[in-house]
Amino acid sequence: HEVVVTEDGAATSAFAPYDIFFDAIGGPTLANGIAMLAPRGVAVTYGITGSTEATIDVARFYRGGNLTLHGFQIFPSLGIEPASVALRRLASMLEHGTLRAHVEVEAPWTAIGRVAQDLWDRRFSGKAVLHVE
């Protein structure tokens, strides 16, 4: 229920512990998120835009209380469940207001290069919507 903008995830400790943590950054962000899991908590990592390596305290992870770390890759996961199932679930959550997307940038499709570079350079923290004319 809170949005916290931080370089490494450490500032989110004020709201810990977390039952679930999703990470697309990797590195210190993933390590900090794992350290803030509640007992039986789950960390899902699906990206490494910040760093391919994360250093965690493995003993703390073991003592955390049956924690789970799950690596998610879109293409192997599509073999388990079609993308349409998850997209339908997300669309339903948006429709019912249980999920709100923070759209920070809207631009025409022709601006994809600039928007992608701005996203890569972390010039904005929300989502980008590209309009197809």
PDB file of C-alpha atoms in Angstrom:
ATOM      1  CA  HIS A   1       0.000   0.000   0.000  1.00  0.00           C
ATOM      2  CA  GLU A   2       3.069   2.223   0.012  1.00  0.00           C
ATOM      3  CA  VAL A   3       5.351   3.305  -2.824  1.00  0.00           C
ATOM      4  CA  VAL A   4       8.963   3.848  -1.881  1.00  0.00           C
ATOM      5  CA  VAL A   5      11.505   5.019  -4.442  1.00  0.00           C
ATOM      6  CA  THR A   6      14.988   3.860  -3.514  1.00  0.00           C
ATOM      7  CA  GLU A   7      18.218   2.886  -5.226  1.00  0.00           C
ATOM      8  CA  ASP A   8      18.802  -0.380  -3.354  1.00  0.00           C
ATOM      9  CA  GLY A   9      15.526  -1.185  -1.587  1.00  0.00           C
ATOM     10  CA  ALA A  10      16.939  -0.470   1.886  1.00  0.00           C
ATOM     11  CA  ALA A  11      14.444   2.360   2.536  1.00  0.00           C
ATOM     12  CA  THR A  12      11.578  -0.118   2.334  1.00  0.00           C
ATOM     13  CA  SER A  13      12.640  -1.648   5.669  1.00  0.00           C
ATOM     14  CA  ALA A  14      10.281   0.822   7.415  1.00  0.00           C
ATOM     15  CA  PHE A  15       7.362  -1.262   6.105  1.00  0.00           C
ATOM     16  CA  ALA A  16       8.901  -4.731   6.593  1.00  0.00           C
ATOM     17  CA  PRO A  17       8.456  -7.608   7.023  1.00  0.00           C
ATOM     18  CA  TYR A  18       7.000  -8.595   3.657  1.00  0.00           C
ATOM     19  CA  ASP A  19       5.079 -11.730   2.756  1.00  0.00           C
ATOM     20  CA  ILE A  20       6.120 -11.398  -0.875  1.00  0.00           C
ATOM     21  CA  PHE A  21       8.795  -9.393  -2.651  1.00  0.00           C
ATOM     22  CA  PHE A  22       9.018  -8.936  -6.436  1.00  0.00           C
ATOM     23  CA  ASP A  23      12.334  -7.800  -7.876  1.00  0.00           C
ATOM     24  CA  ALA A  24      13.303  -6.789 -11.404  1.00  0.00           C
ATOM     25  CA  ILE A  25      16.546  -5.051 -10.428  1.00  0.00           C
ATOM     26  CA  GLY A  26      18.812  -7.684  -8.858  1.00  0.00           C
ATOM     27  CA  GLY A  27      21.967  -6.864  -6.925  1.00  0.00           C
ATOM     28  CA  PRO A  28      21.549  -5.044  -3.586  1.00  0.00           C
ATOM     29  CA  THR A  29      17.817  -4.544  -4.190  1.00  0.00           C
ATOM     30  CA  LEU A  30      17.238  -8.301  -4.328  1.00  0.00           C
ATOM     31  CA  ALA A  31      19.530  -8.931  -1.346  1.00  0.00           C
ATOM     32  CA  ASN A  32      17.749  -6.304   0.771  1.00  0.00           C
ATOM     33  CA  GLY A  33      14.327  -7.621  -0.226  1.00  0.00           C
ATOM     34  CA  ILE A  34      15.218 -11.173   0.765  1.00  0.00           C
ATOM     35  CA  ALA A  35      16.453  -9.909   4.151  1.00  0.00           C
ATOM     36  CA  MET A  36      13.051  -8.260   4.793  1.00  0.00           C
ATOM     37  CA  LEU A  37      10.859 -11.323   4.220  1.00  0.00           C
ATOM     38  CA  ALA A  38       8.427 -12.479   6.877  1.00  0.00           C
ATOM     39  CA  PRO A  39       8.405 -16.153   7.919  1.00  0.00           C
ATOM     40  CA  ARG A  40       7.173 -18.263   4.973  1.00  0.00           C
ATOM     41  CA  GLY A  41       7.834 -15.224   2.749  1.00  0.00           C
ATOM     42  CA  VAL A  42       8.505 -15.490  -0.969  1.00  0.00           C
ATOM     43  CA  ALA A  43      10.938 -13.489  -3.092  1.00  0.00           C
ATOM     44  CA  VAL A  44      10.374 -13.560  -6.853  1.00  0.00           C
ATOM     45  CA  THR A  45      13.188 -12.264  -9.012  1.00  0.00           C
ATOM     46  CA  TYR A  46      12.549 -11.689 -12.707  1.00  0.00           C
ATOM     47  CA  GLY A  47      15.172  -9.225 -13.845  1.00  0.00           C
ATOM     48  CA  ILE A  48      18.732  -8.054 -13.462  1.00  0.00           C
ATOM     49  CA  THR A  49      18.649  -4.493 -14.787  1.00  0.00           C
ATOM     50  CA  GLY A  50      20.741  -3.243 -11.845  1.00  0.00           C
ATOM     51  CA  SER A  51      23.169  -6.097 -11.293  1.00  0.00           C
ATOM     52  CA  THR A  52      23.541  -9.773 -12.067  1.00  0.00           C
ATOM     53  CA  GLU A  53      24.987 -10.510  -8.619  1.00  0.00           C
ATOM     54  CA  ALA A  54      23.347 -10.307  -5.178  1.00  0.00           C
ATOM     55  CA  THR A  55      25.111 -11.053  -1.907  1.00  0.00           C
ATOM     56  CA  ILE A  56      22.815 -12.475   0.768  1.00  0.00           C
ATOM     57  CA  ASP A  57      23.389 -13.687   4.311  1.00  0.00           C
ATOM     58  CA  VAL A  58      22.569 -17.359   3.734  1.00  0.00           C
ATOM     59  CA  ALA A  59      22.414 -18.138   7.471  1.00  0.00           C
ATOM     60  CA  ARG A  60      19.821 -15.370   7.906  1.00  0.00           C
ATOM     61  CA  PHE A  61      17.898 -16.789   4.934  1.00  0.00           C
ATOM     62  CA  TYR A  62      17.837 -20.248   6.570  1.00  0.00           C
ATOM     63  CA  ARG A  63      16.726 -18.800   9.912  1.00  0.00           C
ATOM     64  CA  GLY A  64      14.059 -16.690   8.180  1.00  0.00           C
ATOM     65  CA  GLY A  65      11.362 -19.315   8.621  1.00  0.00           C
ATOM     66  CA  ASN A  66      10.836 -21.443   5.519  1.00  0.00           C
ATOM     67  CA  LEU A  67      11.539 -18.689   2.981  1.00  0.00           C
ATOM     68  CA  THR A  68      11.314 -19.232  -0.765  1.00  0.00           C
ATOM     69  CA  LEU A  69      13.351 -17.644  -3.545  1.00  0.00           C
ATOM     70  CA  HIS A  70      11.829 -18.093  -6.985  1.00  0.00           C
ATOM     71  CA  GLY A  71      13.504 -17.124 -10.255  1.00  0.00           C
ATOM     72  CA  PHE A  72      11.003 -16.289 -12.987  1.00  0.00           C
ATOM     73  CA  GLN A  73      11.780 -16.199 -16.691  1.00  0.00           C
ATOM     74  CA  ILE A  74       8.965 -15.400 -19.058  1.00  0.00           C
ATOM     75  CA  PHE A  75       9.705 -17.911 -21.803  1.00  0.00           C
ATOM     76  CA  PRO A  76      10.110 -21.124 -19.714  1.00  0.00           C
ATOM     77  CA  SER A  77       7.147 -20.044 -17.578  1.00  0.00           C
ATOM     78  CA  LEU A  78       4.945 -19.764 -20.665  1.00  0.00           C
ATOM     79  CA  GLY A  79       5.274 -23.533 -20.997  1.00  0.00           C
ATOM     80  CA  ILE A  80       3.630 -23.890 -17.571  1.00  0.00           C
ATOM     81  CA  GLU A  81       0.817 -21.379 -18.067  1.00  0.00           C
ATOM     82  CA  PRO A  82      -0.060 -19.326 -21.165  1.00  0.00           C
ATOM     83  CA  ALA A  83       0.578 -15.581 -20.864  1.00  0.00           C
ATOM     84  CA  SER A  84      -3.126 -14.985 -21.572  1.00  0.00           C
ATOM     85  CA  VAL A  85      -4.031 -16.430 -18.149  1.00  0.00           C
ATOM     86  CA  ALA A  86      -1.828 -13.972 -16.256  1.00  0.00           C
ATOM     87  CA  LEU A  87      -2.798 -11.064 -18.517  1.00  0.00           C
ATOM     88  CA  ARG A  88      -6.487 -11.834 -17.906  1.00  0.00           C
ATOM     89  CA  ARG A  89      -5.806 -11.865 -14.151  1.00  0.00           C
ATOM     90  CA  LEU A  90      -3.988  -8.509 -14.340  1.00  0.00           C
ATOM     91  CA  ALA A  91      -6.740  -6.939 -16.454  1.00  0.00           C
ATOM     92  CA  SER A  92      -9.339  -8.107 -13.921  1.00  0.00           C
ATOM     93  CA  MET A  93      -7.323  -6.652 -11.036  1.00  0.00           C
ATOM     94  CA  LEU A  94      -7.055  -3.316 -12.860  1.00  0.00           C
ATOM     95  CA  GLU A  95     -10.792  -3.360 -13.612  1.00  0.00           C
ATOM     96  CA  HIS A  96     -11.703  -4.045  -9.959  1.00  0.00           C
ATOM     97  CA  GLY A  97      -9.204  -1.545  -8.550  1.00  0.00           C
ATOM     98  CA  THR A  98      -7.146  -4.107  -6.633  1.00  0.00           C
ATOM     99  CA  LEU A  99      -4.157  -3.192  -8.809  1.00  0.00           C
ATOM    100  CA  ARG A 100      -3.292   0.339  -9.821  1.00  0.00           C
ATOM    101  CA  ALA A 101      -0.559   1.014 -12.339  1.00  0.00           C
ATOM    102  CA  HIS A 102       1.449   4.210 -11.883  1.00  0.00           C
ATOM    103  CA  VAL A 103       1.733   5.516 -15.451  1.00  0.00           C
ATOM    104  CA  GLU A 104       4.368   8.233 -15.491  1.00  0.00           C
ATOM    105  CA  VAL A 105       5.022   8.574 -19.216  1.00  0.00           C
ATOM    106  CA  GLU A 106       2.649   8.502 -22.168  1.00  0.00           C
ATOM    107  CA  ALA A 107       4.033   8.974 -25.658  1.00  0.00           C
ATOM    108  CA  PRO A 108       3.357   8.008 -29.273  1.00  0.00           C
ATOM    109  CA  TRP A 109       4.745   4.691 -30.502  1.00  0.00           C
ATOM    110  CA  THR A 110       7.242   6.606 -32.634  1.00  0.00           C
ATOM    111  CA  ALA A 111       9.017   7.800 -29.445  1.00  0.00           C
ATOM    112  CA  ILE A 112       9.871   4.243 -28.375  1.00  0.00           C
ATOM    113  CA  GLY A 113      13.634   4.788 -28.631  1.00  0.00           C
ATOM    114  CA  ARG A 114      13.636   7.840 -26.348  1.00  0.00           C
ATOM    115  CA  VAL A 115      11.172   6.306 -23.869  1.00  0.00           C
ATOM    116  CA  ALA A 116      13.116   3.020 -23.739  1.00  0.00           C
ATOM    117  CA  GLN A 117      16.375   4.890 -23.107  1.00  0.00           C
ATOM    118  CA  ASP A 118      14.730   7.010 -20.380  1.00  0.00           C
ATOM    119  CA  LEU A 119      13.406   3.820 -18.770  1.00  0.00           C
ATOM    120  CA  TRP A 120      16.822   2.150 -18.994  1.00  0.00           C
ATOM    121  CA  ASP A 121      18.477   5.244 -17.507  1.00  0.00           C
ATOM    122  CA  ARG A 122      15.837   5.304 -14.727  1.00  0.00           C
ATOM    123  CA  ARG A 123      14.679   8.828 -15.546  1.00  0.00           C
ATOM    124  CA  PHE A 124      11.221   7.832 -14.328  1.00  0.00           C
ATOM    125  CA  SER A 125       9.939   5.230 -11.882  1.00  0.00           C
ATOM    126  CA  GLY A 126       6.425   4.513 -13.133  1.00  0.00           C
ATOM    127  CA  LYS A 127       5.161   2.712 -16.194  1.00  0.00           C
ATOM    128  CA  ALA A 128       5.352   3.946 -19.778  1.00  0.00           C
ATOM    129  CA  VAL A 129       2.405   3.694 -22.162  1.00  0.00           C
ATOM    130  CA  LEU A 130       3.038   3.980 -25.880  1.00  0.00           C
ATOM    131  CA  HIS A 131       0.045   4.872 -28.037  1.00  0.00           C
ATOM    132  CA  VAL A 132      -0.313   3.274 -31.460  1.00  0.00           C
ATOM    133  CA  GLU A 133      -2.074   5.600 -33.889  1.00  0.00           C
TER     134      GLU A 133
END
